[in-house]
Each structure stands twice: as structure tokens, then as C-alpha cells.
Coordinates of C-alpha atoms in Angstrom, one line a residue:
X1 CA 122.7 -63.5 -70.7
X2 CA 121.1 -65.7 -73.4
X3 CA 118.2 -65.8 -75.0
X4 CA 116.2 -68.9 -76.5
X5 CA 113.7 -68.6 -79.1
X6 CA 111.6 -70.6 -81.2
X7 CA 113.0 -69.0 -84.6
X8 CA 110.2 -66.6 -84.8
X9 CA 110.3 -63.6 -87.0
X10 CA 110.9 -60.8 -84.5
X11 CA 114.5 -62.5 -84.1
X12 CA 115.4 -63.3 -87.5
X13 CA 116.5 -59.6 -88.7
X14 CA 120.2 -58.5 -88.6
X15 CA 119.5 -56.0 -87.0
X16 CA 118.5 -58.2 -83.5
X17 CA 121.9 -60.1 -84.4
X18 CA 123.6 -57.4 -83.9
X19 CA 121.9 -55.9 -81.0
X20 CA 122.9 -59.1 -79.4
X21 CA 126.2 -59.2 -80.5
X22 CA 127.0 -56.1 -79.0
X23 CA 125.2 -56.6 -75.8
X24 CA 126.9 -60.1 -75.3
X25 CA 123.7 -61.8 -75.9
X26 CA 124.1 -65.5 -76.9
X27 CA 120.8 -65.5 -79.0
X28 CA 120.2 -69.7 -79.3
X29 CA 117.0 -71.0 -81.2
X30 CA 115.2 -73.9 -79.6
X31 CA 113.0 -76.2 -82.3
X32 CA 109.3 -74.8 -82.4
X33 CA 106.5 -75.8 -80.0
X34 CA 103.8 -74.9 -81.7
X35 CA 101.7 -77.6 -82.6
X36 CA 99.9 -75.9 -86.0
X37 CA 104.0 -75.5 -87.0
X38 CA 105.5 -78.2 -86.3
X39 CA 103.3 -81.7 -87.5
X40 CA 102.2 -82.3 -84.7
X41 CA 98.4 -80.5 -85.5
X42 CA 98.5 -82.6 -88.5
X43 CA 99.3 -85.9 -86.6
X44 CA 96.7 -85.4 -84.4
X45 CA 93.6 -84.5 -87.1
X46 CA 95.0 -88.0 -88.8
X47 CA 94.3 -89.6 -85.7
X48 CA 91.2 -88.7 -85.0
X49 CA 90.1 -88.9 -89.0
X50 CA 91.5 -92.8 -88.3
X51 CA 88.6 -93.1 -85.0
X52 CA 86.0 -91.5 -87.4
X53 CA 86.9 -93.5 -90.2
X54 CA 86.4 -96.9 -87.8
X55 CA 83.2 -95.7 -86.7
X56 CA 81.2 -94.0 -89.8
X57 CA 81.4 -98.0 -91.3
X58 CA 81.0 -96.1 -94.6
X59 CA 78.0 -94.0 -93.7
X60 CA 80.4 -90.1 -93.7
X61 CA 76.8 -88.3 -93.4
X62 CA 77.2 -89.1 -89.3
X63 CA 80.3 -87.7 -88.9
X64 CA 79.3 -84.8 -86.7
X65 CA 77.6 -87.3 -85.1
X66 CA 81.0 -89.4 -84.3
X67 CA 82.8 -86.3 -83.3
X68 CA 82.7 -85.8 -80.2
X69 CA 83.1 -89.3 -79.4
X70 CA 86.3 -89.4 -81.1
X71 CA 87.9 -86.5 -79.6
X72 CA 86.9 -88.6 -76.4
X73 CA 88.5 -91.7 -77.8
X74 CA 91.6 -89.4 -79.3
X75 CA 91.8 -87.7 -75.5
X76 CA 91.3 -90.1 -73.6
X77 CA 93.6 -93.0 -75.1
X78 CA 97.0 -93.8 -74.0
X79 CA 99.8 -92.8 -77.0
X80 CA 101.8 -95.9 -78.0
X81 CA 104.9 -93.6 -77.7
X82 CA 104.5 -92.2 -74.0
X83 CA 102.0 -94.8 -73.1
X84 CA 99.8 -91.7 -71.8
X85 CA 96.7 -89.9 -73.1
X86 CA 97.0 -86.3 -74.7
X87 CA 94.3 -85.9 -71.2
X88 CA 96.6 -87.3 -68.3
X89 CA 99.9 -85.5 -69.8
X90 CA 97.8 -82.0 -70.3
X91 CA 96.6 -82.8 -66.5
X92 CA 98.8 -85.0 -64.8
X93 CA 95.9 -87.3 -64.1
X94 CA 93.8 -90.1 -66.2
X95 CA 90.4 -89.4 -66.9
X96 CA 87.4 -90.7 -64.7
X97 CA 84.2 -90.7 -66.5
X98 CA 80.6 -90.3 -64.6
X99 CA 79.6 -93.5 -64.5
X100 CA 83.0 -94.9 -62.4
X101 CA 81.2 -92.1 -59.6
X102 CA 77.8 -93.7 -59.7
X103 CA 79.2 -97.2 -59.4
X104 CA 82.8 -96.6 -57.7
X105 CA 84.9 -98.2 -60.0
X106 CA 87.9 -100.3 -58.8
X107 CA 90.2 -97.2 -59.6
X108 CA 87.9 -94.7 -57.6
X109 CA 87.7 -97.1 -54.8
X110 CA 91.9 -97.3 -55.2
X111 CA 92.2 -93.4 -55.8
X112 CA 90.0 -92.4 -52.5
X113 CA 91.0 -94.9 -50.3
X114 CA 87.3 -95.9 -50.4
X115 CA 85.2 -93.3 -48.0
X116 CA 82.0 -93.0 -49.6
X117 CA 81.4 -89.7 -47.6
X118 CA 84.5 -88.1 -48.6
X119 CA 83.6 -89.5 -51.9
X120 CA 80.6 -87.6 -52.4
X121 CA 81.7 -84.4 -51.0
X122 CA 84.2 -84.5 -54.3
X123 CA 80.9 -85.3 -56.1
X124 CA 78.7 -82.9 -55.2
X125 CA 81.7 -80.1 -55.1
X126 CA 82.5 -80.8 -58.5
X127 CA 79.1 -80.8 -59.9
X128 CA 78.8 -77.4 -58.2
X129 CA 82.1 -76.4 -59.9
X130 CA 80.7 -77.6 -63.1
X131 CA 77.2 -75.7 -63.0
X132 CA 79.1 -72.2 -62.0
X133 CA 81.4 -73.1 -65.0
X134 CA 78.6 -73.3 -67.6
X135 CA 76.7 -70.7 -66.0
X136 CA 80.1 -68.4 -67.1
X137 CA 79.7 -69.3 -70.6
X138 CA 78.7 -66.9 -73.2

């Protein structure tokens, strides 16, 4: 048996060493995953301060403003690493905004094979799904 863990305190005692050792445990840490811990929080609050940065032009009054359509721009925007937004590797899809539904954007058309019916069943299914959603917020 073997156990993998993230270096967390509950496995840094002797006394878990031991337990393992006497078990025949192989007790094997695995580099953290937890984004505050490990940078990658950091990395991401520099990239969105960056987007902010671009679009305040000086004026830092409007940055609650420019938030939200940073975090878009952060979300949304393919990584130059894994050429994929933090969105499509969180959900295994790209993001399709409102207006590429209104106006059936080349990609829609190419996603859905083009039916306009089946099309707006997905519409008006998901606007549904979105009303019950914010109706279940506190």
C-alpha cells in the first residue's frame, strides 16, 4: 500500500513515519496543488493586475469598474504555455459568449452542425438553467 501526499502537516510527525513503517506503508509526497501555496495564486493576480493596468490608462479610480472585464479577459484567454484558457481547461470547452447565440457565429454554426431548432432548444434550456440557478442564490 502507498500513500501520496501533498506534504501537509498531518503527515509530517514521526509518529505517522513510523506508523507507516511498521505497516509497510510507502508514504511518498507529491509537490503541492494548491494554488494559494504554490505561486500559482500569485501568477494569476499579476495577470490580471497586467489587463487592469492596460485598461485603467492611468485613471486607478475605475478599477472596480475594469474588474470584471478582466477576469473575462484573464478567463477567457488562451495561456501562451498550454495554448488554452484557465475556462476551457476548468471545462473542457472554450467559452461562447451571448451574442455568438443571437447571430450564430461561424463556431456555433460548426459546433451544432447548424439546426437552428436544435439550436434554440439549447437556448432556451439554458436560459431556464440559468434563471433556476440565480433564483438558488442567497
Amino acid at each position: 500500500m502507498a500513500i501520496i501526499t501533498d506534504n501537509s502537516t498531518p503527515f509530517v510527525n514521526q509518529r505517522i513515519h513510523n506508523f507507516c513503517g511498521k505497516h509497510q506503508i510507502n508514504l511518498k509526497y507529491a509537490s503541492v496543488w494548491h494554488p494559494h501555496t504554490n505561486g500559482q495564486a500569485e501568477a494569476a493576480n499579476k495577470n490580471i493586475l497586467n489587463i487592469l493596468k492596460k485598461h485603467l490608462d492611468g485613471a486607478k479610480a475605475r478599477w472596480l469598474d475594469e474588474l470584471p472585464g478582466a477576469l473575462w479577459a484573464y478567463n477567457t484567454a488562451p495561456s501562451e504555455v498550454t495554448q488554452e484558457s484557465p475556462f476551457s481547461v476548468s471545462f473542457g470547452m472554450n467559452v461562447v459568449i451571448p451574442v455568438e447565440l443571437e447571430h450564430y457565429s461561424p463556431r456555433v454554426e460548426a459546433a451544432t452542425n447548424f439546426d437552428p431548432e436544435d439550436l434554440q432548444t439549447w437556448v432556451n434550456e439554458n436560459d431556464d438553467s440559468r434563471r433556476v440557478e440565480l433564483d438558488l442564490l442567497e
